[in-house]
Structure formats: C-alpha cells, structure tokens
C-alpha cells in the first residue's frame, strides 16, 4: 500500500490518502488538488524524522551564534582642571598648618567659599558651599569632602565624596624659622554651566586662589602675633 499527500486549494489544507499502487488516483488532479509527495507510509515517516533532525540542527546553530548586544550607555566625562598657586607667608610652618587645619575658618580668607561645616560625629568630613559670580554668572555649588590623613606641618589634602567633584592639597615648605612657602593645588571637574568659558576658567581660578592665599597670609600673621613668644 502507498500513500499520497494532496493539497486541496478550496479547503486550504493537505490530506494524506492511502491508494493502491495501480490506483488511478496517483495521477494529478488539476481540478481538485496538487500532489505534494507520493510514497509508502514508511518512506513518509522517515522523511518526517529527517526533516525534524535538520530543523533541530539549524535551531542549535542559531542558538550557538553569538547575539550582538547594544553597548551600555556611557556618559561623556566632563573635563578636569588643576590650578596651583603659592605664596610666601611670614609665619612658621607649624602656625600656617594649624590655621589651615581650621576648616570652618576658610571662608574668612577664600573669596568663593561661603561656608564650611565640619560634621560633629565624623570630624574628617565637612560640608562646603561655594557662591560666587563667574564671568557674569552667579554660581552656587556644594559638596561633602573628606580630609585624608595629613602630614603634620607639611601637608593637608582632601577629596569630595559627593556634590561638585574636586580634590586638592595644601603643602607647607619652611623658608626660615619664622616663614614658610604655602602651595595650594585644587583640581575640579568643570561644571556644565561653566563649560563655555572653560579655557578662561583656569587663570580666573588661579587668580582667586592667589587672592585667597594673600588673605590667608594676613590671617595667619595676625594669629601668630597673638601667640606668646618664648
């Protein structure tokens, strides 16, 4: 016994019919259907298994093919600037170091720092506020900073933990027993609002830092004058 698979256009489906080898139904029926394949029942089952095996192999290869993944979003990093200035101060290193260690006093001499508040429960942390007019723009920023382990009478340095990204250091170099050189370095990420004037921002900031050191020199000298001399 053989089998024939017919597709019936009117019904929109295929049917498998058993026919005798000599049956006239093996002939094409153009008015009713199209013969898709003819063969024995055993041949038909074998072809089905082979077809499934091929489909499975294609599916496995498709799964094995690496899938392209979209790149993770990476924001463009803003530009950093580093400003350095220094000044000779007519006080010993120990006095200059002590004065600069008093962070809450810094607004008294640094023009653009409006406030510094040391956290009571974590004295190595402090909250800073900046308020100043920069090239006709009134800017305000704030940040939380951590003072790193200092080197007594030689170095104070810090970095921000949140808010305006910045870091910096103050170094003290002895000149004479009664004077020292103070070097101030501040690095910061240029705020987006000031990006259009970024090229002019560095000399502007270095001028402000120098002005701050000049005020600091006067502050430290006055403090030193009140210290009882041996």
PDB file of N, CA and C in Angstrom, residues 23-102:
ATOM      1  N   UNK A  23      -3.702   2.339  -8.450  1.00  0.00           N
ATOM      2  CA  UNK A  23      -4.872   3.209  -8.386  1.00  0.00           C
ATOM      3  C   UNK A  23      -4.701   4.400  -9.292  1.00  0.00           C
ATOM      4  N   UNK A  24      -5.700   4.758 -10.043  1.00  0.00           N
ATOM      5  CA  UNK A  24      -5.638   5.941 -10.915  1.00  0.00           C
ATOM      6  C   UNK A  24      -5.547   7.245 -10.137  1.00  0.00           C
ATOM      7  N   UNK A  25      -5.807   7.143  -8.791  1.00  0.00           N
ATOM      8  CA  UNK A  25      -5.746   8.377  -8.012  1.00  0.00           C
ATOM      9  C   UNK A  25      -4.338   8.906  -7.890  1.00  0.00           C
ATOM     10  N   UNK A  26      -3.303   8.145  -8.304  1.00  0.00           N
ATOM     11  CA  UNK A  26      -1.937   8.641  -8.279  1.00  0.00           C
ATOM     12  C   UNK A  26      -1.716   9.703  -9.334  1.00  0.00           C
ATOM     13  N   UNK A  27      -2.597   9.756 -10.276  1.00  0.00           N
ATOM     14  CA  UNK A  27      -2.456  10.793 -11.305  1.00  0.00           C
ATOM     15  C   UNK A  27      -2.789  12.154 -10.720  1.00  0.00           C
ATOM     16  N   UNK A  28      -2.239  13.218 -11.311  1.00  0.00           N
ATOM     17  CA  UNK A  28      -2.517  14.573 -10.820  1.00  0.00           C
ATOM     18  C   UNK A  28      -3.987  14.903 -10.990  1.00  0.00           C
ATOM     19  N   UNK A  29      -4.529  15.610 -10.106  1.00  0.00           N
ATOM     20  CA  UNK A  29      -5.916  16.060 -10.174  1.00  0.00           C
ATOM     21  C   UNK A  29      -5.903  17.577 -10.253  1.00  0.00           C
ATOM     22  N   UNK A  30      -5.654  18.127 -11.402  1.00  0.00           N
ATOM     23  CA  UNK A  30      -5.530  19.586 -11.511  1.00  0.00           C
ATOM     24  C   UNK A  30      -6.752  20.343 -11.059  1.00  0.00           C
ATOM     25  N   UNK A  31      -7.908  19.742 -11.167  1.00  0.00           N
ATOM     26  CA  UNK A  31      -9.124  20.467 -10.793  1.00  0.00           C
ATOM     27  C   UNK A  31      -9.404  20.406  -9.311  1.00  0.00           C
ATOM     28  N   UNK A  32      -8.760  19.473  -8.578  1.00  0.00           N
ATOM     29  CA  UNK A  32      -9.081  19.297  -7.164  1.00  0.00           C
ATOM     30  C   UNK A  32      -7.894  19.541  -6.237  1.00  0.00           C
ATOM     31  N   UNK A  33      -6.699  19.113  -6.656  1.00  0.00           N
ATOM     32  CA  UNK A  33      -5.570  19.219  -5.736  1.00  0.00           C
ATOM     33  C   UNK A  33      -4.267  19.127  -6.481  1.00  0.00           C
ATOM     34  N   UNK A  34      -3.179  19.396  -5.723  1.00  0.00           N
ATOM     35  CA  UNK A  34      -1.832  19.222  -6.225  1.00  0.00           C
ATOM     36  C   UNK A  34      -1.144  18.175  -5.377  1.00  0.00           C
ATOM     37  N   UNK A  35      -0.485  17.198  -6.041  1.00  0.00           N
ATOM     38  CA  UNK A  35       0.214  16.148  -5.299  1.00  0.00           C
ATOM     39  C   UNK A  35       1.530  16.721  -4.803  1.00  0.00           C
ATOM     40  N   UNK A  36       1.749  16.679  -3.483  1.00  0.00           N
ATOM     41  CA  UNK A  36       2.990  17.202  -2.912  1.00  0.00           C
ATOM     42  C   UNK A  36       4.045  16.127  -2.827  1.00  0.00           C
ATOM     43  N   UNK A  37       3.694  14.925  -2.441  1.00  0.00           N
ATOM     44  CA  UNK A  37       4.655  13.830  -2.401  1.00  0.00           C
ATOM     45  C   UNK A  37       3.916  12.509  -2.434  1.00  0.00           C
ATOM     46  N   UNK A  38       4.554  11.483  -2.955  1.00  0.00           N
ATOM     47  CA  UNK A  38       3.951  10.167  -3.084  1.00  0.00           C
ATOM     48  C   UNK A  38       4.951   9.146  -2.583  1.00  0.00           C
ATOM     49  N   UNK A  39       4.501   8.197  -1.852  1.00  0.00           N
ATOM     50  CA  UNK A  39       5.407   7.147  -1.412  1.00  0.00           C
ATOM     51  C   UNK A  39       4.715   6.255  -0.421  1.00  0.00           C
ATOM     52  N   UNK A  40       5.448   5.331   0.105  1.00  0.00           N
ATOM     53  CA  UNK A  40       4.886   4.420   1.095  1.00  0.00           C
ATOM     54  C   UNK A  40       4.792   5.119   2.437  1.00  0.00           C
ATOM     55  N   UNK A  41       4.008   4.519   3.332  1.00  0.00           N
ATOM     56  CA  UNK A  41       3.856   5.081   4.667  1.00  0.00           C
ATOM     57  C   UNK A  41       5.194   5.096   5.384  1.00  0.00           C
ATOM     58  N   UNK A  42       6.007   4.086   5.180  1.00  0.00           N
ATOM     59  CA  UNK A  42       7.300   4.014   5.842  1.00  0.00           C
ATOM     60  C   UNK A  42       8.229   5.133   5.333  1.00  0.00           C
ATOM     61  N   UNK A  43       8.210   5.367   4.054  1.00  0.00           N
ATOM     62  CA  UNK A  43       9.034   6.432   3.469  1.00  0.00           C
ATOM     63  C   UNK A  43       8.601   7.797   4.003  1.00  0.00           C
ATOM     64  N   UNK A  44       7.320   7.966   4.145  1.00  0.00           N
ATOM     65  CA  UNK A  44       6.778   9.234   4.653  1.00  0.00           C
ATOM     66  C   UNK A  44       7.243   9.509   6.072  1.00  0.00           C
ATOM     67  N   UNK A  45       7.233   8.513   6.972  1.00  0.00           N
ATOM     68  CA  UNK A  45       7.653   8.700   8.348  1.00  0.00           C
ATOM     69  C   UNK A  45       9.147   8.985   8.415  1.00  0.00           C
ATOM     70  N   UNK A  46       9.934   8.333   7.554  1.00  0.00           N
ATOM     71  CA  UNK A  46      11.382   8.565   7.548  1.00  0.00           C
ATOM     72  C   UNK A  46      11.691  10.001   7.149  1.00  0.00           C
ATOM     73  N   UNK A  47      10.972  10.494   6.115  1.00  0.00           N
ATOM     74  CA  UNK A  47      11.197  11.867   5.679  1.00  0.00           C
ATOM     75  C   UNK A  47      10.830  12.870   6.780  1.00  0.00           C
ATOM     76  N   UNK A  48       9.809  12.572   7.525  1.00  0.00           N
ATOM     77  CA  UNK A  48       9.424  13.459   8.623  1.00  0.00           C
ATOM     78  C   UNK A  48      10.516  13.518   9.684  1.00  0.00           C
ATOM     79  N   UNK A  49      11.095  12.339  10.029  1.00  0.00           N
ATOM     80  CA  UNK A  49      12.162  12.313  11.028  1.00  0.00           C
ATOM     81  C   UNK A  49      13.392  13.069  10.535  1.00  0.00           C
ATOM     82  N   UNK A  50      13.741  12.897   9.267  1.00  0.00           N
ATOM     83  CA  UNK A  50      14.901  13.595   8.715  1.00  0.00           C
ATOM     84  C   UNK A  50      14.676  15.118   8.724  1.00  0.00           C
ATOM     85  N   UNK A  51      13.439  15.518   8.378  1.00  0.00           N
ATOM     86  CA  UNK A  51      13.126  16.936   8.387  1.00  0.00           C
ATOM     87  C   UNK A  51      13.245  17.534   9.774  1.00  0.00           C
ATOM     88  N   UNK A  52      12.776  16.799  10.800  1.00  0.00           N
ATOM     89  CA  UNK A  52      12.889  17.291  12.170  1.00  0.00           C
ATOM     90  C   UNK A  52      14.336  17.399  12.604  1.00  0.00           C
ATOM     91  N   UNK A  53      15.152  16.406  12.192  1.00  0.00           N
ATOM     92  CA  UNK A  53      16.561  16.422  12.556  1.00  0.00           C
ATOM     93  C   UNK A  53      17.266  17.624  11.951  1.00  0.00           C
ATOM     94  N   UNK A  54      16.964  17.917  10.658  1.00  0.00           N
ATOM     95  CA  UNK A  54      17.583  19.083  10.024  1.00  0.00           C
ATOM     96  C   UNK A  54      17.153  20.380  10.714  1.00  0.00           C
ATOM     97  N   UNK A  55      15.866  20.464  11.029  1.00  0.00           N
ATOM     98  CA  UNK A  55      15.360  21.666  11.698  1.00  0.00           C
ATOM     99  C   UNK A  55      16.016  21.847  13.063  1.00  0.00           C
ATOM    100  N   UNK A  56      16.226  20.731  13.786  1.00  0.00           N
ATOM    101  CA  UNK A  56      16.857  20.801  15.087  1.00  0.00           C
ATOM    102  C   UNK A  56      18.288  21.274  14.981  1.00  0.00           C
ATOM    103  N   UNK A  57      18.994  20.777  13.939  1.00  0.00           N
ATOM    104  CA  UNK A  57      20.378  21.205  13.735  1.00  0.00           C
ATOM    105  C   UNK A  57      20.478  22.672  13.431  1.00  0.00           C
ATOM    106  N   UNK A  58      19.588  23.188  12.595  1.00  0.00           N
ATOM    107  CA  UNK A  58      19.579  24.622  12.273  1.00  0.00           C
ATOM    108  C   UNK A  58      19.293  25.450  13.515  1.00  0.00           C
ATOM    109  N   UNK A  59      18.333  24.959  14.348  1.00  0.00           N
ATOM    110  CA  UNK A  59      17.980  25.692  15.554  1.00  0.00           C
ATOM    111  C   UNK A  59      19.153  25.750  16.519  1.00  0.00           C
ATOM    112  N   UNK A  60      19.923  24.624  16.624  1.00  0.00           N
ATOM    113  CA  UNK A  60      21.060  24.594  17.530  1.00  0.00           C
ATOM    114  C   UNK A  60      22.134  25.563  17.078  1.00  0.00           C
ATOM    115  N   UNK A  61      22.366  25.601  15.754  1.00  0.00           N
ATOM    116  CA  UNK A  61      23.372  26.528  15.253  1.00  0.00           C
ATOM    117  C   UNK A  61      22.953  27.983  15.481  1.00  0.00           C
ATOM    118  N   UNK A  62      21.653  28.224  15.330  1.00  0.00           N
ATOM    119  CA  UNK A  62      21.148  29.578  15.553  1.00  0.00           C
ATOM    120  C   UNK A  62      21.338  30.007  17.001  1.00  0.00           C
ATOM    121  N   UNK A  63      21.112  29.000  17.916  1.00  0.00           N
ATOM    122  CA  UNK A  63      21.297  29.327  19.327  1.00  0.00           C
ATOM    123  C   UNK A  63      22.752  29.560  19.667  1.00  0.00           C
ATOM    124  N   UNK A  64      23.637  28.831  18.988  1.00  0.00           N
ATOM    125  CA  UNK A  64      25.061  28.948  19.278  1.00  0.00           C
ATOM    126  C   UNK A  64      25.659  30.236  18.736  1.00  0.00           C
ATOM    127  N   UNK A  65      25.005  30.838  17.725  1.00  0.00           N
ATOM    128  CA  UNK A  65      25.538  32.042  17.127  1.00  0.00           C
ATOM    129  C   UNK A  65      25.468  33.193  18.136  1.00  0.00           C
ATOM    130  N   UNK A  66      26.595  33.877  18.367  1.00  0.00           N
ATOM    131  CA  UNK A  66      26.577  34.981  19.346  1.00  0.00           C
ATOM    132  C   UNK A  66      25.602  36.074  18.943  1.00  0.00           C
ATOM    133  N   UNK A  67      24.929  36.590  19.942  1.00  0.00           N
ATOM    134  CA  UNK A  67      23.937  37.637  19.715  1.00  0.00           C
ATOM    135  C   UNK A  67      24.566  38.986  20.039  1.00  0.00           C
ATOM    136  N   UNK A  68      24.490  39.895  19.096  1.00  0.00           N
ATOM    137  CA  UNK A  68      25.050  41.233  19.321  1.00  0.00           C
ATOM    138  C   UNK A  68      24.208  41.974  20.351  1.00  0.00           C
ATOM    139  N   UNK A  69      24.864  42.543  21.330  1.00  0.00           N
ATOM    140  CA  UNK A  69      24.162  43.282  22.382  1.00  0.00           C
ATOM    141  C   UNK A  69      24.488  44.760  22.269  1.00  0.00           C
ATOM    142  N   UNK A  70      23.518  45.586  22.542  1.00  0.00           N
ATOM    143  CA  UNK A  70      23.797  47.032  22.467  1.00  0.00           C
ATOM    144  C   UNK A  70      24.794  47.442  23.533  1.00  0.00           C
ATOM    145  N   UNK A  71      25.661  48.371  23.205  1.00  0.00           N
ATOM    146  CA  UNK A  71      26.657  48.849  24.161  1.00  0.00           C
ATOM    147  C   UNK A  71      25.972  49.565  25.319  1.00  0.00           C
ATOM    148  N   UNK A  72      26.534  49.387  26.518  1.00  0.00           N
ATOM    149  CA  UNK A  72      25.982  50.064  27.676  1.00  0.00           C
ATOM    150  C   UNK A  72      26.159  51.568  27.532  1.00  0.00           C
ATOM    151  N   UNK A  73      25.195  52.308  28.053  1.00  0.00           N
ATOM    152  CA  UNK A  73      25.273  53.767  27.975  1.00  0.00           C
ATOM    153  C   UNK A  73      26.451  54.261  28.801  1.00  0.00           C
ATOM    154  N   UNK A  74      27.295  55.065  28.200  1.00  0.00           N
ATOM    155  CA  UNK A  74      28.469  55.604  28.878  1.00  0.00           C
ATOM    156  C   UNK A  74      28.457  57.116  28.763  1.00  0.00           C
ATOM    157  N   UNK A  75      28.118  57.815  29.850  1.00  0.00           N
ATOM    158  CA  UNK A  75      28.068  59.268  29.759  1.00  0.00           C
ATOM    159  C   UNK A  75      29.444  59.854  29.482  1.00  0.00           C
ATOM    160  N   UNK A  76      29.470  60.949  28.781  1.00  0.00           N
ATOM    161  CA  UNK A  76      30.732  61.605  28.457  1.00  0.00           C
ATOM    162  C   UNK A  76      31.269  62.279  29.714  1.00  0.00           C
ATOM    163  N   UNK A  77      32.509  61.956  30.056  1.00  0.00           N
ATOM    164  CA  UNK A  77      33.123  62.541  31.244  1.00  0.00           C
ATOM    165  C   UNK A  77      33.455  64.013  30.998  1.00  0.00           C
ATOM    166  N   UNK A  78      33.189  64.847  32.001  1.00  0.00           N
ATOM    167  CA  UNK A  78      33.499  66.253  31.892  1.00  0.00           C
ATOM    168  C   UNK A  78      35.001  66.452  32.076  1.00  0.00           C
ATOM    169  N   UNK A  79      35.483  67.580  31.585  1.00  0.00           N
ATOM    170  CA  UNK A  79      36.915  67.887  31.658  1.00  0.00           C
ATOM    171  C   UNK A  79      37.289  68.338  33.069  1.00  0.00           C
ATOM    172  N   UNK A  80      38.482  67.925  33.508  1.00  0.00           N
ATOM    173  CA  UNK A  80      39.009  68.361  34.795  1.00  0.00           C
ATOM    174  C   UNK A  80      40.068  69.431  34.568  1.00  0.00           C
ATOM    175  N   UNK A  81      40.177  70.346  35.518  1.00  0.00           N
ATOM    176  CA  UNK A  81      41.232  71.353  35.511  1.00  0.00           C
ATOM    177  C   UNK A  81      41.961  71.295  36.845  1.00  0.00           C
ATOM    178  N   UNK A  82      43.245  71.591  36.805  1.00  0.00           N
ATOM    179  CA  UNK A  82      44.036  71.656  38.032  1.00  0.00           C
ATOM    180  C   UNK A  82      44.690  73.022  38.113  1.00  0.00           C
ATOM    181  N   UNK A  83      44.517  73.683  39.228  1.00  0.00           N
ATOM    182  CA  UNK A  83      45.068  75.020  39.437  1.00  0.00           C
ATOM    183  C   UNK A  83      46.030  74.981  40.624  1.00  0.00           C
ATOM    184  N   UNK A  84      47.167  75.649  40.477  1.00  0.00           N
ATOM    185  CA  UNK A  84      48.169  75.694  41.536  1.00  0.00           C
ATOM    186  C   UNK A  84      48.670  77.121  41.712  1.00  0.00           C
ATOM    187  N   UNK A  85      48.797  77.522  42.950  1.00  0.00           N
ATOM    188  CA  UNK A  85      49.382  78.818  43.265  1.00  0.00           C
ATOM    189  C   UNK A  85      50.127  78.688  44.581  1.00  0.00           C
ATOM    190  N   UNK A  86      51.059  79.591  44.838  1.00  0.00           N
ATOM    191  CA  UNK A  86      51.834  79.534  46.078  1.00  0.00           C
ATOM    192  C   UNK A  86      52.234  80.936  46.502  1.00  0.00           C
ATOM    193  N   UNK A  87      52.553  81.040  47.773  1.00  0.00           N
ATOM    194  CA  UNK A  87      52.875  82.349  48.333  1.00  0.00           C
ATOM    195  C   UNK A  87      53.740  82.161  49.578  1.00  0.00           C
ATOM    196  N   UNK A  88      54.676  83.067  49.777  1.00  0.00           N
ATOM    197  CA  UNK A  88      55.485  83.036  50.998  1.00  0.00           C
ATOM    198  C   UNK A  88      54.718  83.749  52.108  1.00  0.00           C
ATOM    199  N   UNK A  89      54.670  83.097  53.256  1.00  0.00           N
ATOM    200  CA  UNK A  89      53.908  83.604  54.394  1.00  0.00           C
ATOM    201  C   UNK A  89      54.865  83.828  55.561  1.00  0.00           C
ATOM    202  N   UNK A  90      54.723  84.963  56.231  1.00  0.00           N
ATOM    203  CA  UNK A  90      55.655  85.318  57.319  1.00  0.00           C
ATOM    204  C   UNK A  90      55.254  84.704  58.655  1.00  0.00           C
ATOM    205  N   UNK A  91      55.040  83.406  58.659  1.00  0.00           N
ATOM    206  CA  UNK A  91      54.804  82.661  59.903  1.00  0.00           C
ATOM    207  C   UNK A  91      55.484  81.299  59.763  1.00  0.00           C
ATOM    208  N   UNK A  92      55.818  80.645  60.857  1.00  0.00           N
ATOM    209  CA  UNK A  92      56.417  79.323  60.774  1.00  0.00           C
ATOM    210  C   UNK A  92      55.442  78.302  60.162  1.00  0.00           C
ATOM    211  N   UNK A  93      55.968  77.204  59.653  1.00  0.00           N
ATOM    212  CA  UNK A  93      55.132  76.155  59.058  1.00  0.00           C
ATOM    213  C   UNK A  93      54.072  75.663  60.038  1.00  0.00           C
ATOM    214  N   UNK A  94      54.462  75.530  61.303  1.00  0.00           N
ATOM    215  CA  UNK A  94      53.521  74.994  62.291  1.00  0.00           C
ATOM    216  C   UNK A  94      52.308  75.899  62.460  1.00  0.00           C
ATOM    217  N   UNK A  95      52.507  77.207  62.390  1.00  0.00           N
ATOM    218  CA  UNK A  95      51.396  78.154  62.545  1.00  0.00           C
ATOM    219  C   UNK A  95      50.513  78.128  61.294  1.00  0.00           C
ATOM    220  N   UNK A  96      51.136  78.158  60.125  1.00  0.00           N
ATOM    221  CA  UNK A  96      50.363  78.121  58.880  1.00  0.00           C
ATOM    222  C   UNK A  96      49.562  76.822  58.791  1.00  0.00           C
ATOM    223  N   UNK A  97      50.181  75.730  59.175  1.00  0.00           N
ATOM    224  CA  UNK A  97      49.497  74.436  59.150  1.00  0.00           C
ATOM    225  C   UNK A  97      48.283  74.446  60.088  1.00  0.00           C
ATOM    226  N   UNK A  98      48.469  74.966  61.281  1.00  0.00           N
ATOM    227  CA  UNK A  98      47.380  74.994  62.253  1.00  0.00           C
ATOM    228  C   UNK A  98      46.228  75.861  61.775  1.00  0.00           C
ATOM    229  N   UNK A  99      46.553  77.017  61.175  1.00  0.00           N
ATOM    230  CA  UNK A  99      45.499  77.907  60.679  1.00  0.00           C
ATOM    231  C   UNK A  99      44.692  77.252  59.567  1.00  0.00           C
ATOM    232  N   UNK A 100      45.374  76.584  58.645  1.00  0.00           N
ATOM    233  CA  UNK A 100      44.656  75.965  57.519  1.00  0.00           C
ATOM    234  C   UNK A 100      43.892  74.721  57.955  1.00  0.00           C
ATOM    235  N   UNK A 101      44.295  74.120  59.074  1.00  0.00           N
ATOM    236  CA  UNK A 101      43.584  72.940  59.584  1.00  0.00           C
ATOM    237  C   UNK A 101      42.202  73.298  60.116  1.00  0.00           C
ATOM    238  N   UNK A 102      42.000  74.579  60.447  1.00  0.00           N
ATOM    239  CA  UNK A 102      40.706  75.025  60.964  1.00  0.00           C
ATOM    240  C   UNK A 102      39.779  75.297  59.779  1.00  0.00           C
TER     241      UNK A 102
END
